[in-house]
XYZ file of C-alpha atoms in Angstrom:
315
model
C 0.493 1.044 -34.337
C 3.950 1.392 -32.305
C 4.539 3.684 -29.718
C 8.127 5.434 -29.195
C 9.377 5.298 -26.079
C 12.894 5.468 -24.097
C 13.929 4.438 -27.473
C 11.843 1.301 -28.003
C 8.601 0.617 -29.855
C 5.455 -0.759 -28.230
C 2.254 -1.267 -29.674
C -1.293 0.853 -28.025
C -2.191 -3.132 -26.888
C 0.868 -3.837 -25.413
C 1.125 -0.111 -23.852
C -2.307 -0.207 -22.384
C -1.489 -3.402 -20.537
C 1.727 -1.886 -19.579
C -0.689 0.862 -17.835
C -2.873 -1.008 -16.100
C -0.699 -3.792 -14.933
C 1.449 -0.714 -13.282
C -1.526 0.829 -11.792
C -2.279 -2.635 -10.220
C 1.337 -2.640 -8.737
C 0.778 0.899 -7.282
C -2.328 -0.216 -5.447
C -0.059 -3.169 -4.169
C 2.616 -0.156 -2.949
C -0.180 1.746 -1.809
C -0.432 -1.074 1.281
C 3.274 -0.885 2.788
C 2.772 2.099 4.900
C -0.249 0.885 7.026
C 1.586 -2.828 7.226
C 4.655 -1.128 8.073
C 2.418 1.397 10.681
C 0.897 -2.338 11.883
C 4.427 -4.035 13.138
C 5.856 -3.216 16.355
C 9.619 -4.080 14.687
C 12.132 -1.344 13.700
C 11.447 0.187 10.057
C 14.728 -0.812 7.932
C 14.416 -4.310 9.991
C 11.378 -4.624 8.283
C 12.583 -3.192 5.142
C 15.588 -6.126 5.476
C 12.901 -9.094 5.906
C 10.461 -7.168 3.016
C 12.889 -8.191 0.413
C 14.725 -10.863 2.156
C 12.031 -12.870 2.069
C 11.013 -12.064 -1.165
C 13.869 -13.951 -3.018
C 12.359 -17.135 -2.978
C 9.612 -15.937 -4.646
C 11.615 -14.048 -6.935
C 13.846 -17.489 -8.057
C 10.543 -19.068 -9.271
C 9.439 -16.263 -10.840
C 12.680 -15.564 -12.666
C 13.198 -19.599 -13.519
C 9.350 -19.371 -14.910
C 9.697 -16.199 -16.668
C 11.878 -16.834 -19.911
C 10.365 -14.635 -22.794
C 12.868 -13.224 -24.945
C 13.126 -9.783 -24.355
C 13.882 -6.658 -27.245
C 17.207 -5.866 -26.281
C 20.230 -8.171 -25.869
C 21.991 -7.991 -22.605
C 25.419 -5.407 -22.024
C 28.373 -7.177 -22.789
C 30.651 -8.510 -19.254
C 29.815 -7.308 -15.997
C 27.680 -4.418 -17.347
C 24.484 -6.789 -17.755
C 25.313 -7.622 -13.500
C 25.666 -3.726 -13.438
C 22.672 -2.481 -14.616
C 20.417 -5.768 -12.506
C 22.190 -4.963 -9.354
C 21.488 -0.847 -9.554
C 17.898 -1.295 -8.840
C 18.220 -2.916 -5.523
C 21.173 -0.927 -4.328
C 18.747 2.101 -5.243
C 15.431 1.104 -3.588
C 17.483 -0.215 -0.519
C 18.648 3.595 -0.605
C 15.145 4.149 -0.735
C 13.681 2.608 2.129
C 16.899 3.325 4.446
C 16.355 6.714 3.544
C 12.475 7.257 3.887
C 12.748 4.840 7.210
C 15.261 7.415 9.037
C 13.456 10.526 7.703
C 10.089 9.210 9.163
C 11.517 8.852 13.023
C 12.999 12.886 12.364
C 9.878 14.099 10.535
C 5.974 14.285 10.637
C 4.855 11.149 8.031
C 2.854 14.060 6.531
C 6.487 15.483 5.525
C 7.674 12.481 5.120
C 4.826 11.445 2.508
C 4.470 14.788 0.478
C 8.223 15.051 -0.376
C 9.148 11.221 -1.217
C 6.196 11.511 -3.539
C 8.259 14.446 -5.342
C 10.131 11.417 -7.260
C 8.282 12.417 -10.422
C 10.071 15.861 -10.606
C 13.399 14.138 -10.394
C 12.646 11.461 -12.798
C 11.533 14.790 -15.382
C 14.643 16.267 -14.470
C 16.926 13.224 -14.872
C 15.271 12.196 -18.619
C 15.757 16.117 -19.332
C 19.220 16.345 -18.329
C 21.058 13.054 -18.943
C 18.860 11.905 -21.426
C 18.350 14.953 -23.292
C 15.007 14.072 -23.377
C 12.702 17.653 -23.231
C 8.907 17.677 -21.874
C 6.185 18.703 -23.962
C 3.293 20.809 -22.179
C 0.782 18.312 -21.725
C 3.238 16.168 -19.968
C 3.846 18.872 -17.706
C -0.006 20.157 -17.164
C -0.255 16.052 -16.056
C 2.765 15.923 -13.697
C 1.860 19.122 -11.874
C -1.883 18.241 -11.665
C -0.809 14.780 -9.702
C 1.989 15.923 -7.959
C 0.195 19.160 -6.610
C -2.952 16.699 -5.765
C -0.156 13.987 -3.977
C 0.996 17.301 -1.620
C -2.916 18.166 -0.630
C -2.641 14.813 0.268
C -0.590 14.941 3.009
C -1.822 19.163 3.408
C -3.670 18.517 6.981
C -0.709 17.499 8.593
C 2.076 18.714 6.675
C 4.128 21.500 9.113
C 7.129 23.222 9.520
C 10.047 23.091 11.955
C 13.542 23.665 12.142
C 13.966 20.023 14.414
C 12.034 18.362 11.380
C 14.075 20.262 8.766
C 16.858 17.040 8.678
C 14.098 14.684 8.765
C 12.530 16.653 5.532
C 16.224 16.571 3.626
C 16.379 12.758 4.408
C 12.580 12.623 2.918
C 13.460 14.940 -0.276
C 16.737 12.601 -1.033
C 14.210 9.174 -0.691
C 12.355 10.934 -3.456
C 15.944 10.849 -5.736
C 16.478 7.240 -4.900
C 13.446 6.358 -5.746
C 13.561 8.426 -9.445
C 16.791 6.490 -10.074
C 14.969 2.719 -8.921
C 12.682 3.903 -11.405
C 14.962 5.202 -14.395
C 17.218 1.848 -13.410
C 14.240 -0.266 -14.007
C 13.251 0.321 -17.167
C 16.840 -0.103 -18.090
C 17.196 -3.175 -16.983
C 13.798 -4.027 -18.479
C 15.314 -3.414 -21.715
C 17.149 -6.539 -21.872
C 15.778 -8.772 -18.723
C 12.613 -10.477 -17.808
C 10.110 -8.904 -15.012
C 11.086 -11.824 -13.154
C 14.961 -11.173 -13.200
C 14.687 -8.000 -12.466
C 12.471 -8.165 -8.973
C 14.926 -11.354 -8.162
C 18.069 -9.359 -8.594
C 16.423 -6.312 -6.711
C 16.073 -7.852 -3.596
C 19.260 -9.858 -3.836
C 20.255 -6.365 -4.162
C 18.959 -4.633 -1.354
C 18.778 -7.295 1.681
C 22.716 -7.511 2.151
C 22.429 -3.375 2.309
C 19.013 -3.178 4.524
C 20.648 -5.653 6.934
C 23.883 -3.557 6.777
C 21.922 -0.227 7.857
C 19.776 -2.514 10.227
C 23.025 -3.438 12.414
C 24.644 0.231 11.940
C 21.146 1.346 13.691
C 21.469 -1.156 15.957
C 17.444 -2.202 14.992
C 16.795 -5.951 16.392
C 16.193 -7.989 13.135
C 14.245 -10.862 15.340
C 10.108 -11.093 14.476
C 8.683 -11.429 17.768
C 5.438 -13.190 17.434
C 3.376 -15.417 14.428
C 1.944 -12.005 13.748
C 5.051 -9.851 12.691
C 6.345 -13.298 10.210
C 2.429 -12.634 9.031
C 3.312 -8.917 8.379
C 6.430 -10.206 6.881
C 5.435 -12.273 4.880
C 2.576 -9.872 3.978
C 4.532 -7.067 2.697
C 6.948 -9.590 0.918
C 4.866 -10.912 -1.453
C 2.045 -8.206 -1.700
C 4.404 -5.068 -1.735
C 7.367 -6.265 -3.334
C 6.477 -9.314 -5.378
C 3.054 -8.518 -6.763
C 3.700 -4.548 -5.961
C 7.153 -3.803 -7.117
C 7.042 -6.601 -9.414
C 4.066 -5.340 -11.582
C 5.749 -2.028 -11.512
C 8.726 -3.867 -12.972
C 6.812 -4.934 -15.705
C 4.859 -1.357 -16.417
C 8.085 -0.502 -16.522
C 9.370 -2.508 -19.877
C 6.378 -0.994 -21.567
C 5.964 2.519 -20.541
C 8.028 5.289 -20.540
C 9.213 6.063 -17.106
C 8.397 9.553 -16.615
C 4.830 8.435 -17.362
C 5.352 5.403 -14.913
C 6.504 7.874 -12.111
C 2.908 9.658 -12.309
C 0.985 6.614 -12.527
C 3.154 5.555 -9.344
C 1.009 8.542 -7.535
C -1.690 6.141 -7.688
C 0.276 4.889 -4.558
C -0.641 7.697 -1.552
C -3.690 7.569 -2.868
C -4.482 3.731 -2.036
C -2.101 4.500 1.169
C -4.695 7.558 2.422
C -7.788 4.866 1.887
C -5.901 2.374 3.704
C -5.280 4.330 6.188
C -8.643 5.879 6.593
C -10.275 1.759 6.334
C -7.517 0.319 9.057
C -6.683 2.945 11.365
C -9.340 5.317 11.105
C -7.622 8.340 9.997
C -10.137 10.633 8.376
C -9.826 12.370 5.589
C -10.816 15.996 4.965
C -12.213 17.375 2.240
C -9.008 18.836 1.292
C -7.387 15.396 1.234
C -10.235 13.992 -1.150
C -9.606 16.681 -2.978
C -5.983 16.064 -3.854
C -6.634 12.502 -4.249
C -9.227 13.575 -7.307
C -6.193 15.669 -8.212
C -3.786 12.565 -8.441
C -6.350 9.990 -10.811
C -6.673 12.792 -12.933
C -3.498 13.242 -13.192
C -2.707 9.934 -13.677
C -5.668 9.629 -16.228
C -3.713 12.649 -18.031
C -0.641 10.673 -18.179
C -1.941 7.644 -19.448
C -3.640 9.359 -22.408
C 0.142 10.143 -23.230
C 0.653 6.662 -23.924
C -1.969 6.244 -26.696
C -1.176 6.363 -30.519
C -2.935 9.609 -31.101
C -0.938 11.238 -28.033
C 1.984 12.756 -29.141
C 5.369 10.769 -27.652
C 5.607 13.133 -24.064
C 9.275 13.719 -24.142
C 11.459 15.317 -27.607
C 14.914 14.568 -27.916
C 16.677 18.057 -28.120
C 17.942 18.837 -30.974
C 21.276 20.040 -31.062
C 22.374 23.244 -32.319
C 23.821 24.528 -35.492
């Protein structure tokens, strides 16, 4: 039985595979924060190398991934616009995220950046005229509340941190746009092609931002190179590549909730790698996130109504 999502039809098996790969991708990108913390380089420089070093692997992936897509590519230059758009939005996400972390607390930045499902829902409602169902709203509320509790122990409000909080909130907007843009590109392009173009488009943007901030781009040691390669292959190629694959089969609003597995993985990695303790409220928050993810993935099953319904024009 086909499942409708974003004007495309998929079998239950295809959606199940897409959901599983999406979860694996969220686990992969959940390792980004601890790897960046291990690096002694400036954050935007790290982001530049993460994307730049991913280009060779992206080229290989795009060359091997030639499976025919469900829709024809847009005519003329629109094809390249939709391929480049995810990379530009993702560069904005990384630049604002890293700038926000410098001004506010990591907990504030993490919580605000993880509000991206809210903006995905708003865009789907206002732009695509798709109204969320009650079941989807419940799943999103549970997952976002869990993400808030994950950071609750360290969240603070202070006037001097408000600019950083604002940048972190805009990060959520950038990432929501990235999710929707990848979903659009995956309608006509393979996963490999999307991940390649994301790297190609974001690398020069991040280079300009890094130069503007006066950051050094030279890795000081082989250890730094190892961290950068790990970010490029483990986080960008495997993590974001898996997310791009999943977005080809799972509606963007549902995917935005599933991706909230990321802060849970980051919290566990911080505990294992840096001894960052997890208090009871954070563990409860992690449980809420996973519950929200479970509820969201159930919305993709054949017996479940689609999480978004098209608005009918008034007579």
